[in-house]
XYZ file of C-alpha atoms in Angstrom:
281
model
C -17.786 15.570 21.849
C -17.921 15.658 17.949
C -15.554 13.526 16.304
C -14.655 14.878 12.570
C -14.357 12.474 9.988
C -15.308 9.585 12.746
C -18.759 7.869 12.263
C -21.065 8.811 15.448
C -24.775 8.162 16.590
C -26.460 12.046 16.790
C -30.161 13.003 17.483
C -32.082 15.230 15.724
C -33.059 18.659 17.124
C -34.867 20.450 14.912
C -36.155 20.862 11.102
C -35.567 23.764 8.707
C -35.478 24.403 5.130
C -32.054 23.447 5.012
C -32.423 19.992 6.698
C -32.138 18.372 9.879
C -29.980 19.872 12.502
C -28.320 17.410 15.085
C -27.472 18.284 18.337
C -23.279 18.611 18.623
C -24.417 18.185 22.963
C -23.363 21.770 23.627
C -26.201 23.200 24.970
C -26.191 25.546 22.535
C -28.275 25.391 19.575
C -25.658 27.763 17.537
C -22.986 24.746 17.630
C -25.775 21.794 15.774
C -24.733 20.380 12.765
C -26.775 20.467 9.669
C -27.671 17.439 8.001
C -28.449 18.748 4.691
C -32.331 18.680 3.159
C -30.561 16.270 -0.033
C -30.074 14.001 2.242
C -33.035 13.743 3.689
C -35.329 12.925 0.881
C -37.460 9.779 1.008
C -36.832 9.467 4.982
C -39.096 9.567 7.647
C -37.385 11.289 10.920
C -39.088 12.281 13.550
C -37.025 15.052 16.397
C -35.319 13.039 19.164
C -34.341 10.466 16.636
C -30.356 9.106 16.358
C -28.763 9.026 13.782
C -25.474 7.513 12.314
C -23.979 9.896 11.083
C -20.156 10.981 9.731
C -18.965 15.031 10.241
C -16.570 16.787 8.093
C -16.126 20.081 6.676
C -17.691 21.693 3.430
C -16.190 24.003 1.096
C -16.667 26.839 3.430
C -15.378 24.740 6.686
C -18.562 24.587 8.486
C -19.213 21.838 10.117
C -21.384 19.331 8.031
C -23.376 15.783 8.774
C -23.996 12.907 6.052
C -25.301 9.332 6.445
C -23.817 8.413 3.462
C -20.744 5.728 3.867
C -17.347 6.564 3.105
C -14.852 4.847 1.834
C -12.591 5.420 4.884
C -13.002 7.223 8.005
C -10.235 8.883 10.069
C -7.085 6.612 11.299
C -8.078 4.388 8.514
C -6.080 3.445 5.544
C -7.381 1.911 1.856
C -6.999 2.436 -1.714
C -8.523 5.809 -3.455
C -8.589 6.602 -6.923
C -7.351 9.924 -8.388
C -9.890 12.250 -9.914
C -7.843 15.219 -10.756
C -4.249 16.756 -9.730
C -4.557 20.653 -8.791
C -0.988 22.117 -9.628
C -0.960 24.063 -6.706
C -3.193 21.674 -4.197
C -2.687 18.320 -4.840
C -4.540 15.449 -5.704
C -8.702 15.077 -5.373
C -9.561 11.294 -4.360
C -13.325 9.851 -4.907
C -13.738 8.873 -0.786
C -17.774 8.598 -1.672
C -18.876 12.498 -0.844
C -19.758 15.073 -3.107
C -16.930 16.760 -2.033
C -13.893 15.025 -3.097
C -10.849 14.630 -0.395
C -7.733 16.094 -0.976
C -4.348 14.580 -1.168
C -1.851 17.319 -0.740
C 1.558 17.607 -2.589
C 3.211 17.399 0.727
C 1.779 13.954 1.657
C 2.483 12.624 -1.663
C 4.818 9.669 -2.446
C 6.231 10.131 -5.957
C 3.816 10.699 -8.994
C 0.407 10.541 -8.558
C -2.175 10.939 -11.983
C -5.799 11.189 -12.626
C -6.362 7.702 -12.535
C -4.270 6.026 -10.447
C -5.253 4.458 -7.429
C -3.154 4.960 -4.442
C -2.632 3.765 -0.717
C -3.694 6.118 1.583
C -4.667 7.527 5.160
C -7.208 9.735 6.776
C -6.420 12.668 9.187
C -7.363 16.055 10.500
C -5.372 18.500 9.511
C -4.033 21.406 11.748
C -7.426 23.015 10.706
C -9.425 20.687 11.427
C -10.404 19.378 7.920
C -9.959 15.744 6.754
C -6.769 15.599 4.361
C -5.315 12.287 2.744
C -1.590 11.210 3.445
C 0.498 8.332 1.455
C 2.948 8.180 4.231
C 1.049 5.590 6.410
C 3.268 4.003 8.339
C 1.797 5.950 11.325
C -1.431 3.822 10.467
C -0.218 0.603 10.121
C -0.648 -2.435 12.465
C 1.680 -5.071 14.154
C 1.018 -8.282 12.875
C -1.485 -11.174 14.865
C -2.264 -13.815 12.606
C 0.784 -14.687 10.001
C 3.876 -16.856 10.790
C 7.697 -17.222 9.761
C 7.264 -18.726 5.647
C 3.756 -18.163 5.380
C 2.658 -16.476 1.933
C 1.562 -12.608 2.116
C 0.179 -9.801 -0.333
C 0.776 -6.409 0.129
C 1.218 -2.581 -0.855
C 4.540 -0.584 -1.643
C 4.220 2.303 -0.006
C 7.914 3.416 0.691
C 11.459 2.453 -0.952
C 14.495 3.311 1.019
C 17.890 2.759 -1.009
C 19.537 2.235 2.255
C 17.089 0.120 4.156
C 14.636 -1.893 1.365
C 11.304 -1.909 0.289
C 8.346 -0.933 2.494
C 5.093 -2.629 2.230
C 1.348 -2.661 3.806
C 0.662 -6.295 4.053
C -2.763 -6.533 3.505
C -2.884 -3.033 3.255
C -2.460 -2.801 7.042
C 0.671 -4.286 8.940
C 3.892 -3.269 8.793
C 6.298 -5.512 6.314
C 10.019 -4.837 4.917
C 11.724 -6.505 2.107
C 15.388 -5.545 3.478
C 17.369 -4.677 0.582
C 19.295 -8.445 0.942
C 16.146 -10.026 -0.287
C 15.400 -7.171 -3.273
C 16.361 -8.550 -6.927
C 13.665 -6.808 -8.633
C 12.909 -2.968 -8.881
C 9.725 -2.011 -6.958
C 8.061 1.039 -7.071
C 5.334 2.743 -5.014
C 2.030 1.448 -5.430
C 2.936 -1.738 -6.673
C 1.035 -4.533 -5.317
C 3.886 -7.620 -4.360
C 3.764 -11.212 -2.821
C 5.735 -12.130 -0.315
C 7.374 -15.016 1.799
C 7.441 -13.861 5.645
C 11.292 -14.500 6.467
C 10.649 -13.124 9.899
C 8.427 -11.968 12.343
C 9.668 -9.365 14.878
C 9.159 -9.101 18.518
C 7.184 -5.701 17.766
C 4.920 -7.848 15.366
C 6.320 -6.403 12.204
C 7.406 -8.510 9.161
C 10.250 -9.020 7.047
C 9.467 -10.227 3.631
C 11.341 -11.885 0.598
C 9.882 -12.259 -3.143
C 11.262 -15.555 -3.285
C 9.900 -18.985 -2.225
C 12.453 -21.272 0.294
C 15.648 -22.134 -1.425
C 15.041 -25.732 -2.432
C 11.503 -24.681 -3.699
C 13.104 -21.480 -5.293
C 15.944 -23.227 -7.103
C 14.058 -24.900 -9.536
C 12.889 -21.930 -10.959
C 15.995 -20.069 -11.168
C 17.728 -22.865 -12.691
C 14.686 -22.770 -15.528
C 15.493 -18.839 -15.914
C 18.813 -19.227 -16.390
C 18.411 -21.838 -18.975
C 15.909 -19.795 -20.849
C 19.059 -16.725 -20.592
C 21.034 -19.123 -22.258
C 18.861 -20.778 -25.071
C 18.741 -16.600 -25.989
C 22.282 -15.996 -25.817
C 23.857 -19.104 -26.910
C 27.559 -18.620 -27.330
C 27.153 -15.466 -25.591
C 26.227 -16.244 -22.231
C 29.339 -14.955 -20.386
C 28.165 -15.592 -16.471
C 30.091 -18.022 -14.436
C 31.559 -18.338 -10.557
C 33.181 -15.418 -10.965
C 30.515 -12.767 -12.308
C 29.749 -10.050 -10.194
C 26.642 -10.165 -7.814
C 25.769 -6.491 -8.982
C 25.824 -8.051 -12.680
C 23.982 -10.895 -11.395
C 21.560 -9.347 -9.735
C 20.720 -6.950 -12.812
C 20.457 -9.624 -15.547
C 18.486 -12.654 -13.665
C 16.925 -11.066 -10.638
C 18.906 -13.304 -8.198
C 21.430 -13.212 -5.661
C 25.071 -14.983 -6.801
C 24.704 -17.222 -3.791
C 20.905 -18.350 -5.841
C 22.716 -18.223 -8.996
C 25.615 -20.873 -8.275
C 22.703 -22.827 -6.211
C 20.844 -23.193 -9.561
C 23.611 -23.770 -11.705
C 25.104 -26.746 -9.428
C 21.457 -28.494 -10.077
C 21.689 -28.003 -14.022
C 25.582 -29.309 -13.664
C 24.475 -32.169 -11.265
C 21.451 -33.088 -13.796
C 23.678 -33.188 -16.926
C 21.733 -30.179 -19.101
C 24.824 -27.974 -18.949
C 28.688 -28.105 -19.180
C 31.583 -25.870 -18.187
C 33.895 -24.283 -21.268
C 37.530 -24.979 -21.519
C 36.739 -21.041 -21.214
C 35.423 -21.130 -17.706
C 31.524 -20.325 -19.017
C 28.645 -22.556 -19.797
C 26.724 -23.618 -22.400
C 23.755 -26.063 -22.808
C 24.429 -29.607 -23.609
């Protein structure tokens, strides 16, 4: 059975000025598949001999072979870059054919521009023909190899306001930043490391941007004094700030915030204001 967009061994049939047909195991010579004369050149096949070969669909949807290598093949995910954005299509991604794949608007995850490169997946559409798709989570894996605190790179690929940040760790597993470990504004397609905070029964992973708290303290206190070597007299944060203030003006949760400033209080490079705020001694 022919597998479109999948890369299978086929033998060849018969010659003609087009190319190389390969038998699709029919038993009907109307159903081969060309393998066009271009790619052919500098070869010497013989009919009877297999081939590895990938099938997709040309401009016209027949049925077409290549030997060349793809960037991805279908149920795979990777990163593509943007050629050009059709305003009523989609996107075109370089995939490493002549004939460029198409991202369509509906499987698009906010912008996408000539030039970017973006996260995606391969399927068949409805019609048979191979079609790009940013939502991926149907592709993604449950994790094997990484453990609770162990360091991870990855992919946004979704952001939920409710839920968190999405992410393809190592472009392939399932990871979440849950919105309680979020102080920084992530967008799609950003590329993110990661602390492991958690790994589910179902082998997926929740993530944090920050190191463990004693390791991550040190270099929130350090932020906070560089905040307040720039506003001096001004810095107006104390016990009693807001966590939604917090959060907006050093990236950190309150709970991080009063860790860090009990170290700089502890070590003697700030003091408390008659006021209730700090200042740098």
């Amino acid at each position: 059975m022919i597998k479109i967009g999948k890369r299978q061994p086929m033998k060849i049939n018969n010659f003609s000025s087009k190319g190389a047909y390969l038998d699709a195991g029919t038993g009907d010579d109307k159903d081969n598949i060309l393998l066009p004369s271009n790619e052919l050149e500098g070869r010497d096949l013989d009919v009877g001999q297999e081939l590895d070969v990938m099938i997709y669909r040309d401009s016209e949807d027949r049925l077409i072979a290549t030997l060349r290598k793809t960037a991805l093949t279908v149920g795979t995910i990777g990163k593509l870059h943007v050629t050009d954005v059709n305003q009523k299509l989609g996107a075109f991604l370089d995939w490493g054919l002549k004939k460029e794949l198409l991202l369509p608007f509906s499987q698009m995850d906010g912008d996408v521009n000539p030039g970017d490169e973006v996260l995606v997946g391969i399927y068949e559409d409805s019609k048979g023909r191979l079609s790009a798709t940013m939502k991926i989570y149907s592709f993604l894996m449950p994790n094997k190899d990484y453990k609770k605190n162990d360091f991870v790179e990855g992919t946004v690929y979704r952001v939920n306001p409710e839920i968190g940040v999405f992410v393809a760790v190592d472009d392939r597993y399932f990871g979440l930043i849950p919105n309680s470990e979020c102080f920084q504004k992530l967008s799609i397609g950003d590329k993110v490391e990661a602390r492991i905070i958690r790994v589910r029964e179902d082998g997926k992973l929740d993530l944090a941007l920050r190191e463990l708290a004693f390791m991550q303290m040190d270099k929130d206190a350090e932020a906070i004094v560089s905040k307040m070597k720039i506003l001096k007299s001004h810095f107006r944060f104390n016990d009693n700030s807001s966590p939604e203030s917090i959060k907006e003006y050093f990236g950190i949760s309150k709970k991080a915030f009063k860790r860090a400033l009990g170290k700089l209080l502890k070590e003697g490079r700030i003091e408390k204001t008659a006021e209730g705020f700090f200042i740098l001694k």
